[in-house]
Amino acid sequence: MRRMGYVAAVAVSWIGGAALAEFSQPQLAALTVLTPLAQEQLDRKNAQALAECMVLAAEAEEVSRIAAFAGMAPSPVIIDLANEIIQRPAVLSCLTEKLS
């Protein structure tokens, strides 16, 4: 597994420096896992917004579980968790706000 500092740096390069104030290190690590999953379904800009909204809608324990896969391929359990999170109303409202 890669070092957390490297993962955070990659995530920040994807989402910009303002994210440092918005996301914790575990959230940044989770973002590096969720973004490629979202990019399989959407274009880069919309996928990034979706991944950010998923991280914000996830509970702390879920963020930690997802973040543990930073630098690795996500397991089917993580993919199932991502599919569960994406269906939450908070994700839809966040995504609507980010893309409007």
Short mmCIF file of C-alpha atoms in Angstrom, two decimals, residues 15-88:
data_model
loop_
_atom_site.label_atom_id
_atom_site.label_comp_id
_atom_site.label_asym_id
_atom_site.label_seq_id
_atom_site.Cartn_x
_atom_site.Cartn_y
_atom_site.Cartn_z
CA ILE A 15 -9.58 18.09 -6.82
CA GLY A 16 -7.53 21.24 -6.29
CA GLY A 17 -5.94 22.88 -3.29
CA ALA A 18 -9.24 24.04 -1.81
CA ALA A 19 -9.99 20.43 -0.90
CA LEU A 20 -7.43 20.54 1.90
CA ALA A 21 -9.85 22.63 3.90
CA GLU A 22 -12.85 20.45 3.02
CA PHE A 23 -11.57 16.88 3.22
CA SER A 24 -9.69 15.00 5.92
CA GLN A 25 -6.82 12.68 4.97
CA PRO A 26 -9.06 9.59 5.19
CA GLN A 27 -11.59 11.33 2.96
CA LEU A 28 -8.86 12.20 0.45
CA ALA A 29 -7.72 8.58 0.43
CA ALA A 30 -11.31 7.39 -0.07
CA LEU A 31 -11.62 9.87 -2.92
CA THR A 32 -8.69 8.23 -4.69
CA VAL A 33 -10.57 4.92 -4.53
CA LEU A 34 -13.99 6.24 -5.54
CA THR A 35 -12.92 8.52 -8.38
CA PRO A 36 -11.80 5.75 -10.75
CA LEU A 37 -15.03 3.87 -10.04
CA ALA A 38 -17.05 6.97 -10.91
CA GLN A 39 -14.93 7.56 -14.03
CA GLU A 40 -16.03 4.17 -15.33
CA GLN A 41 -19.55 5.62 -15.57
CA LEU A 42 -19.11 9.36 -16.20
CA ASP A 43 -16.79 11.88 -17.82
CA ARG A 44 -13.89 13.14 -15.69
CA LYS A 45 -15.51 16.35 -14.38
CA ASN A 46 -18.82 14.75 -13.44
CA ALA A 47 -17.07 11.68 -12.04
CA GLN A 48 -14.97 13.87 -9.77
CA ALA A 49 -18.07 15.65 -8.49
CA LEU A 50 -19.81 12.32 -7.91
CA ALA A 51 -16.84 10.89 -6.00
CA GLU A 52 -16.64 14.01 -3.81
CA CYS A 53 -20.35 13.80 -3.03
CA MET A 54 -20.03 10.12 -2.19
CA VAL A 55 -17.20 10.84 0.24
CA LEU A 56 -19.22 13.61 1.87
CA ALA A 57 -22.27 11.32 2.19
CA ALA A 58 -20.31 8.40 3.63
CA GLU A 59 -20.14 7.78 7.36
CA ALA A 60 -16.72 7.94 9.05
CA GLU A 61 -16.46 4.15 9.31
CA GLU A 62 -17.32 3.80 5.63
CA VAL A 63 -14.70 6.38 4.67
CA SER A 64 -12.10 4.42 6.64
CA ARG A 65 -13.08 1.15 4.97
CA ILE A 66 -12.86 2.71 1.51
CA ALA A 67 -9.64 4.59 2.30
CA ALA A 68 -7.95 1.33 3.25
CA PHE A 69 -7.98 0.45 -0.47
CA ALA A 70 -6.04 3.56 -1.56
CA GLY A 71 -3.38 2.48 -4.02
CA MET A 72 -5.05 -0.91 -4.57
CA ALA A 73 -7.90 -2.26 -6.63
CA PRO A 74 -11.13 -2.04 -4.65
CA SER A 75 -12.64 -5.32 -3.55
CA PRO A 76 -16.18 -6.35 -4.46
CA VAL A 77 -17.16 -5.37 -0.90
CA ILE A 78 -15.97 -1.80 -1.52
CA ILE A 79 -17.74 -1.69 -4.88
CA ASP A 80 -20.95 -2.82 -3.16
CA LEU A 81 -20.45 -0.14 -0.50
CA ALA A 82 -19.92 2.51 -3.20
CA ASN A 83 -23.12 1.37 -4.92
CA GLU A 84 -24.96 1.69 -1.61
CA ILE A 85 -23.60 5.18 -0.92
CA ILE A 86 -24.40 6.45 -4.41
CA GLN A 87 -28.10 5.79 -3.83
CA ARG A 88 -28.32 8.09 -0.82
#
